[in-house]
Tab-separated table of C-alpha atoms in Angstrom:
chain	number	residue	atom	x	y	z
A	103	MET	CA	34.709	89.694	41.473
A	104	SER	CA	36.865	86.661	42.061
A	105	ARG	CA	36.563	85.715	38.399
A	106	GLN	CA	38.178	89.033	37.522
A	107	ALA	CA	41.036	88.379	39.918
A	108	ASN	CA	41.496	84.876	38.534
A	109	ARG	CA	41.699	86.256	35.026
A	110	GLY	CA	44.470	88.640	36.042
A	111	THR	CA	46.597	85.938	37.635
A	112	GLU	CA	46.123	83.579	34.711
A	113	SER	CA	47.314	86.228	32.280
A	114	LYS	CA	50.319	87.030	34.396
A	115	LYS	CA	51.284	83.409	34.731
A	116	MET	CA	50.986	82.813	30.998
A	117	SER	CA	52.918	85.957	30.241
A	118	SER	CA	55.842	85.060	32.452
A	119	GLU	CA	56.128	81.589	31.011
A	120	LEU	CA	55.825	82.577	27.394
A	121	PHE	CA	59.504	83.372	26.958
A	122	THR	CA	60.763	80.258	28.705
A	123	LEU	CA	58.340	78.024	26.813
A	124	THR	CA	59.270	79.616	23.503
A	125	TYR	CA	62.963	79.320	24.310
A	126	GLY	CA	62.453	75.638	25.094
A	127	ALA	CA	60.702	75.088	21.781
A	128	LEU	CA	63.592	76.823	20.021
A	129	VAL	CA	66.270	74.676	21.669
A	130	THR	CA	64.262	71.551	20.855
A	131	GLN	CA	64.017	72.618	17.219
A	132	LEU	CA	67.727	73.424	16.963
A	133	CYS	CA	68.583	69.995	18.395
A	134	LYS	CA	66.595	68.495	15.529
A	135	ASP	CA	68.184	70.741	12.902
A	136	TYR	CA	71.802	70.256	13.956
A	137	GLU	CA	73.552	66.954	14.396
A	138	ASN	CA	75.671	67.771	17.384
A	139	ASP	CA	75.449	69.807	20.568
A	140	GLU	CA	78.399	72.004	19.669
A	141	ASP	CA	76.583	73.335	16.617
A	142	VAL	CA	73.466	74.012	18.662
A	143	ASN	CA	75.584	75.865	21.220
A	144	LYS	CA	77.121	77.993	18.457
A	145	GLN	CA	73.730	78.738	16.975
A	146	LEU	CA	72.315	79.783	20.340
A	147	ASP	CA	75.319	82.036	20.877
A	148	LYS	CA	74.895	83.619	17.447
A	149	MET	CA	71.179	84.190	17.930
A	150	GLY	CA	71.869	85.611	21.379
A	151	TYR	CA	74.428	87.971	19.878
A	152	ASN	CA	71.884	89.223	17.330
A	153	ILE	CA	69.373	89.785	20.111
A	154	GLY	CA	71.960	91.460	22.351
A	155	VAL	CA	72.962	94.089	19.794
A	156	ARG	CA	69.336	95.256	19.689
A	157	LEU	CA	68.422	94.613	23.301
A	158	ILE	CA	71.056	97.086	24.494
A	159	GLU	CA	69.066	99.969	23.003
A	160	ASP	CA	65.951	98.851	24.835
A	161	PHE	CA	68.013	98.541	28.002
A	162	LEU	CA	69.647	101.953	27.751
A	163	ALA	CA	66.316	103.589	26.967
A	164	ARG	CA	64.522	102.054	29.916
A	165	SER	CA	67.168	101.875	32.581
A	166	ASN	CA	68.688	105.351	32.476
A	167	VAL	CA	72.099	104.092	33.532
A	168	GLY	CA	75.005	106.269	32.583
A	169	ARG	CA	78.305	105.216	31.082
A	170	CYS	CA	80.219	102.666	33.161
A	171	HIS	CA	83.732	103.756	34.077
A	172	ASP	CA	85.192	100.356	34.660
A	173	PHE	CA	84.470	96.665	34.480
A	174	ARG	CA	83.311	96.554	38.100
A	175	GLU	CA	80.588	99.081	37.404
A	176	THR	CA	79.651	97.106	34.317
A	177	ALA	CA	79.329	93.964	36.408
A	178	ASP	CA	77.033	95.746	38.854
A	179	VAL	CA	74.825	97.069	36.094
A	180	ILE	CA	74.576	93.672	34.429
A	181	ALA	CA	73.652	91.850	37.621
A	182	LYS	CA	71.544	94.405	39.459
A	183	VAL	CA	69.848	96.239	36.620
A	184	ALA	CA	69.855	94.189	33.430
A	185	PHE	CA	69.215	90.713	34.814
A	186	LYS	CA	66.622	92.142	37.175
A	187	MET	CA	64.844	94.016	34.401
A	188	TYR	CA	64.764	91.213	31.872
A	189	LEU	CA	64.734	88.010	33.856
A	190	GLY	CA	63.556	89.129	37.273
A	191	ILE	CA	66.612	87.733	39.058
A	192	THR	CA	69.708	89.327	40.576
A	193	PRO	CA	72.759	87.125	40.197
A	194	SER	CA	75.581	87.640	42.648
A	195	ILE	CA	78.996	88.781	41.477
A	196	THR	CA	81.978	86.796	42.725
A	197	ASN	CA	85.462	85.507	41.933
A	198	TRP	CA	87.052	88.658	40.634
A	199	SER	CA	90.412	88.051	39.036
A	200	PRO	CA	93.317	89.991	40.592
A	201	ALA	CA	93.556	92.142	37.478
A	202	GLY	CA	89.854	92.995	37.706
A	203	ASP	CA	89.167	91.737	34.189
A	204	GLU	CA	87.181	88.618	34.997
A	205	PHE	CA	84.247	87.879	37.273
A	206	SER	CA	81.504	85.326	37.748
A	207	LEU	CA	77.763	85.767	37.791
A	208	ILE	CA	76.141	83.216	40.076
A	209	LEU	CA	72.500	82.455	39.338
A	210	GLU	CA	70.734	80.576	42.110
A	211	ASN	CA	67.747	80.146	39.832
A	212	ASN	CA	67.831	80.256	36.089
A	213	PRO	CA	64.337	81.066	34.832
A	214	LEU	CA	65.129	79.618	31.419
A	215	VAL	CA	65.387	76.112	32.795
A	216	ASP	CA	62.075	75.830	34.640
A	217	PHE	CA	60.609	72.442	33.752
A	218	VAL	CA	63.687	71.513	31.702
A	219	GLU	CA	65.676	68.319	31.953
A	220	LEU	CA	68.537	67.520	29.651
A	221	PRO	CA	68.138	64.142	27.985
A	222	ASP	CA	71.162	61.814	28.256
A	223	ASN	CA	72.299	62.181	24.673
A	224	HIS	CA	72.763	65.941	24.989
A	225	SER	CA	75.393	66.146	27.681
A	226	SER	CA	77.411	68.808	25.815
A	227	LEU	CA	74.446	71.059	25.214
A	228	ILE	CA	74.724	74.443	26.867
A	229	TYR	CA	70.994	74.961	27.156
A	230	SER	CA	71.074	78.639	28.147
A	231	ASN	CA	73.860	79.623	25.776
A	232	LEU	CA	71.652	82.326	24.272
A	233	LEU	CA	72.424	84.376	27.401
A	234	CYS	CA	76.157	84.357	26.655
A	235	GLY	CA	75.512	85.657	23.153
A	236	VAL	CA	73.176	88.350	24.462
A	237	LEU	CA	75.806	89.565	26.940
A	238	ARG	CA	78.517	89.564	24.283
A	239	GLY	CA	76.382	91.397	21.695
A	240	ALA	CA	75.021	93.964	24.104
A	241	LEU	CA	78.436	94.835	25.546
A	242	GLU	CA	79.981	95.070	22.100
A	243	MET	CA	77.536	97.849	21.300
A	244	VAL	CA	78.902	99.786	24.254
A	245	GLN	CA	82.462	99.351	23.076
A	246	MET	CA	83.443	96.340	25.167
A	247	ALA	CA	84.681	93.075	23.717
A	248	VAL	CA	83.994	90.348	26.264
A	249	GLU	CA	83.819	86.605	26.505
A	250	ALA	CA	80.940	85.014	28.390
A	251	LYS	CA	80.650	81.328	29.111
A	252	PHE	CA	78.888	78.922	31.404
A	253	VAL	CA	81.217	77.203	33.864
A	254	GLN	CA	78.558	75.638	36.073
A	255	ASP	CA	75.019	74.620	35.157
A	256	THR	CA	72.250	73.314	37.412
A	257	LEU	CA	70.965	71.364	34.428
A	258	LYS	CA	74.149	69.331	34.548
A	259	GLY	CA	73.897	68.663	38.252
A	260	ASP	CA	75.891	71.609	39.566
A	261	GLY	CA	74.572	73.388	42.624
A	262	VAL	CA	74.368	76.762	40.923
A	263	THR	CA	74.595	78.219	37.462
A	264	GLU	CA	77.739	80.268	36.913
A	265	ILE	CA	78.588	82.497	33.961
A	266	ARG	CA	82.219	83.598	33.720
A	267	MET	CA	82.685	87.040	32.153
A	268	ARG	CA	86.068	88.091	30.797
A	269	PHE	CA	86.985	91.543	29.528
A	270	ILE	CA	89.031	91.252	26.341
A	271	ARG	CA	89.492	94.845	25.211
A	272	ARG	CA	87.810	98.148	24.668
A	273	ILE	CA	86.534	98.588	21.101
A	274	GLU	CA	87.857	101.917	19.889
A	275	ASP	CA	86.192	102.388	16.538
A	276	ASN	CA	82.439	102.567	16.147
A	277	LEU	CA	82.162	99.737	13.647
A	278	PRO	CA	80.858	96.553	15.252
A	279	ALA	CA	83.204	93.554	15.067
A	280	GLY	CA	82.353	91.324	12.144
A	281	GLU	CA	80.560	88.075	12.856
A	282	GLU	CA	82.354	85.043	11.418
B	271	MET	CA	59.713	86.400	35.476
B	272	ALA	CA	60.900	87.199	31.984
B	273	ASP	CA	60.266	90.660	30.628
B	274	THR	CA	57.804	90.805	27.772
B	275	VAL	CA	60.163	92.324	25.241
B	276	LEU	CA	62.334	89.233	25.454
B	277	PHE	CA	59.648	87.203	23.724
B	278	GLU	CA	59.403	89.740	20.885
B	279	PHE	CA	63.176	89.858	20.424
B	280	LEU	CA	63.372	86.068	20.517
B	281	HIS	CA	60.501	85.706	18.049
B	282	THR	CA	62.138	88.082	15.559
B	283	GLU	CA	65.410	86.188	15.811
B	284	MET	CA	63.621	82.843	15.400
B	285	VAL	CA	61.958	84.059	12.211
B	286	ALA	CA	65.341	85.216	10.899
B	287	GLU	CA	67.138	82.022	11.945
B	288	LEU	CA	64.620	79.544	10.635
B	289	TRP	CA	64.665	81.499	7.424
B	290	ALA	CA	68.434	81.616	6.957
B	291	PRO	CA	69.191	82.674	3.376
B	292	ASP	CA	70.368	79.683	1.404
B	293	PRO	CA	70.709	79.630	-2.382
B	294	ASP	CA	69.294	76.107	-2.555
B	295	ARG	CA	66.064	77.049	-0.854
B	296	GLY	CA	63.001	77.510	-2.966
B	297	PRO	CA	59.278	77.799	-2.311
B	298	ARG	CA	59.169	74.319	-0.770
B	299	ALA	CA	61.761	75.343	1.808
B	300	GLN	CA	59.661	78.397	2.580
B	301	LYS	CA	56.734	76.157	3.391
B	302	ILE	CA	58.911	74.021	5.629
B	303	GLY	CA	60.141	77.130	7.446
B	304	LEU	CA	56.570	78.261	8.050
B	305	SER	CA	55.451	74.886	9.335
B	306	ILE	CA	58.419	74.705	11.708
B	307	LEU	CA	57.509	78.071	13.199
B	308	GLU	CA	53.888	76.975	13.368
B	309	SER	CA	54.681	73.725	15.137
B	310	MET	CA	56.838	75.575	17.679
B	311	GLY	CA	53.931	77.916	18.318
B	312	PHE	CA	51.644	74.926	18.682
B	313	ARG	CA	53.814	73.385	21.405
B	314	VAL	CA	53.948	76.675	23.275
B	315	GLY	CA	50.188	77.195	22.923
B	316	GLN	CA	49.545	73.698	24.238
B	317	ALA	CA	51.839	74.271	27.200
B	318	LEU	CA	50.234	77.624	27.990
B	319	GLY	CA	46.816	75.984	27.848
B	320	GLU	CA	47.938	73.222	30.193
B	321	ARG	CA	48.868	75.733	32.863
B	322	LEU	CA	45.366	77.105	33.204
B	323	PRO	CA	43.387	76.243	36.330
B	324	GLN	CA	40.763	73.540	35.987
B	325	GLU	CA	37.773	75.875	36.153
B	326	THR	CA	38.942	77.675	33.048
B	327	LEU	CA	39.057	74.401	31.203
B	328	GLY	CA	35.398	73.829	31.856
B	329	PHE	CA	34.200	76.077	29.064
B	330	ARG	CA	30.804	75.037	27.797
B	331	GLU	CA	30.559	76.941	24.588
B	332	GLU	CA	32.958	77.137	21.687
B	333	LEU	CA	32.341	80.876	21.563
B	334	ASP	CA	33.472	81.225	25.199
B	335	VAL	CA	36.763	79.615	24.268
B	336	LEU	CA	37.280	81.983	21.366
B	337	LYS	CA	36.457	84.949	23.563
B	338	PHE	CA	38.990	83.688	26.081
B	339	LEU	CA	41.636	83.564	23.361
B	340	CYS	CA	40.762	87.071	22.208
B	341	LYS	CA	40.926	88.502	25.688
B	342	ASP	CA	42.963	86.555	28.211
B	343	LEU	CA	45.406	84.783	25.933
B	344	TRP	CA	45.980	87.803	23.731
B	345	VAL	CA	46.521	90.076	26.745
B	346	ALA	CA	48.932	87.588	28.286
B	347	VAL	CA	50.965	87.217	25.119
B	348	PHE	CA	50.566	90.567	23.334
B	349	HIS	CA	49.363	92.929	26.086
B	350	LYS	CA	46.285	93.954	24.253
B	351	GLN	CA	42.964	92.409	23.389
B	352	MET	CA	42.004	91.264	19.934
B	353	ASP	CA	40.211	94.132	18.219
B	354	SER	CA	37.298	92.159	16.848
B	355	LEU	CA	35.843	88.678	16.658
B	356	HIS	CA	33.355	87.622	14.012
B	357	THR	CA	31.724	84.267	13.509
B	358	ASP	CA	29.351	82.560	11.181
B	359	HIS	CA	28.117	80.473	14.143
B	360	GLN	CA	29.038	77.401	12.182
B	361	GLY	CA	32.550	76.885	13.445
B	362	THR	CA	34.430	79.613	11.589
B	363	TYR	CA	35.810	82.606	13.472
B	364	VAL	CA	37.727	85.611	12.216
B	365	LEU	CA	39.883	87.357	14.792
B	366	GLN	CA	41.110	90.778	13.771
B	367	ASP	CA	44.015	92.604	15.308
B	368	ASN	CA	44.431	96.115	13.925
B	369	SER	CA	47.913	96.547	15.289
B	370	PHE	CA	49.505	93.159	15.766
B	371	PRO	CA	52.664	93.706	17.820
B	372	LEU	CA	54.765	91.204	15.881
B	373	LEU	CA	53.996	93.035	12.630
B	374	VAL	CA	54.536	96.558	13.922
B	375	PRO	CA	58.328	96.506	13.381
B	376	ILE	CA	57.890	95.736	9.674
B	377	ALA	CA	54.889	97.957	9.168
B	378	SER	CA	56.530	100.838	7.358
B	379	GLY	CA	55.320	100.708	3.810
B	380	LEU	CA	54.179	97.916	1.575
B	381	GLN	CA	57.540	96.398	0.785
B	382	TYR	CA	57.419	93.983	3.712
B	383	MET	CA	54.004	92.523	2.938
B	384	GLU	CA	55.657	89.411	1.539
B	385	GLU	CA	57.515	88.885	4.798
B	386	ALA	CA	54.364	89.053	6.897
B	387	PRO	CA	53.457	85.328	6.813
B	388	LYS	CA	56.755	84.476	8.549
B	389	PHE	CA	55.790	86.721	11.423
B	390	LEU	CA	52.373	85.143	11.772
B	391	ALA	CA	53.213	81.436	11.594
B	392	PHE	CA	54.248	81.022	15.240
B	393	THR	CA	51.095	82.784	16.463
B	394	CYS	CA	48.832	80.632	14.266
B	395	GLY	CA	50.398	77.611	15.908
B	396	LEU	CA	49.986	79.207	19.336
B	397	LEU	CA	46.228	79.654	18.829
B	398	CYS	CA	45.901	76.123	17.469
B	399	GLY	CA	47.860	74.644	20.392
B	400	ALA	CA	45.873	76.525	23.022
B	401	LEU	CA	42.621	75.416	21.402
B	402	SER	CA	43.884	71.854	21.358
B	403	THR	CA	44.446	71.863	25.120
B	404	LEU	CA	41.026	73.389	25.613
B	405	GLY	CA	39.499	70.500	23.728
B	406	PHE	CA	39.118	71.771	20.178
B	407	GLN	CA	40.873	70.697	17.023
B	408	SER	CA	41.202	73.593	14.630
B	409	LEU	CA	42.761	74.927	11.504
B	410	VAL	CA	44.252	78.385	11.908
B	411	THR	CA	45.431	80.590	9.070
B	412	ALA	CA	46.343	84.253	8.972
B	413	SER	CA	46.201	86.977	6.391
B	414	VAL	CA	47.380	90.542	6.139
B	415	THR	CA	45.600	93.277	4.230
B	416	ALA	CA	47.367	96.338	5.560
B	417	LEU	CA	50.324	96.153	7.928
B	418	PRO	CA	50.240	95.994	10.902
B	419	ALA	CA	46.648	94.780	10.861
B	420	CYS	CA	46.006	91.087	10.371
B	421	LYS	CA	43.253	88.522	10.624
B	422	PHE	CA	43.422	85.050	12.088
B	423	GLN	CA	40.872	82.627	10.724
B	424	VAL	CA	40.007	79.780	13.073
B	425	VAL	CA	37.950	76.891	11.754
B	426	ILE	CA	36.912	74.466	14.457
B	427	GLN	CA	37.046	70.925	13.185
B	428	LYS	CA	34.057	68.789	13.981
B	429	PRO	CA	33.967	66.149	15.276
B	430	ARG	CA	37.072	66.042	17.449
B	431	GLY	CA	39.746	63.829	15.947
B	432	PRO	CA	43.292	63.810	14.537
B	433	VAL	CA	44.268	66.919	12.598
B	434	PRO	CA	45.809	65.868	9.283
B	435	SER	CA	46.520	69.384	8.102
B	436	LEU	CA	48.858	70.518	10.881
B	437	LYS	CA	52.154	68.769	10.252
B	438	GLU	CA	53.808	68.364	13.616
B	439	ALA	CA	57.471	68.330	12.715
B	440	LEU	CA	58.261	66.723	16.055
């Protein structure tokens, strides 16, 4: 009986770490392929974007959320539904700009960085930059052009991880913005 | 805890990225791309293996290890068990998955058969890495007869020693 229970927990543990381990292997590989951190950051953003434009369909199909009427609703959905569904965490939303077009997502724990330490020669690496690309790509598919960037990172010694989200404009036509 | 689809999305993007179209690339570059994916899978498989409790690591029989891969590892990673396991009892095992989740998206028609090896390289490395942590050096290859079914061939190397055939691009 206990062997059965052990089996279940082992599987669950392996399953939850698979993504973070694979992501770590990817970042390691990109650091070998590209000479500088900036290029790795760009590559992670681009890959995240490609994932985001497809992930949004999965999200909309599974979450049943309706259309967001403003950026505040969007923020709520991102933090309380999307992050919860995909990463099992609920970041808090803070630091709204007076115009209501910018906010911060504060992640107490970033599951991507479990067991990760940045080596000294990669101080400009934005390890979790894939997330920014995912957010950008996913929101573009629902007609919002946004900018997402890390402004604090526990990997760099900050107390929390903070992603700053900025609304740029609504995308009127249905053609996705071209990728440079 | 990361949702399972994230791994599939990430894997697809990794295959696309490490295979970026480049006019200078030829068959040699293809091989390099495959071995990079395989070595990434190997590292992940090793790490997954290292997280198992000690009692699991005390497998006595080679066959027990392979059964573990077909059940527990496969369920953890792909949410299904391997469909069949055959062996010649001399160190060679054939693991068949009739509906391998990483091949399902490209399974419509025959035109993507050529692409299939790219989608199997990471998983070959994963199996090899997990086996390595569990104490076995192996050579893992995969083949596809009809999408999305595939076979993983595991040949346990005896005696235990360095594995010259798996190029760790680390």
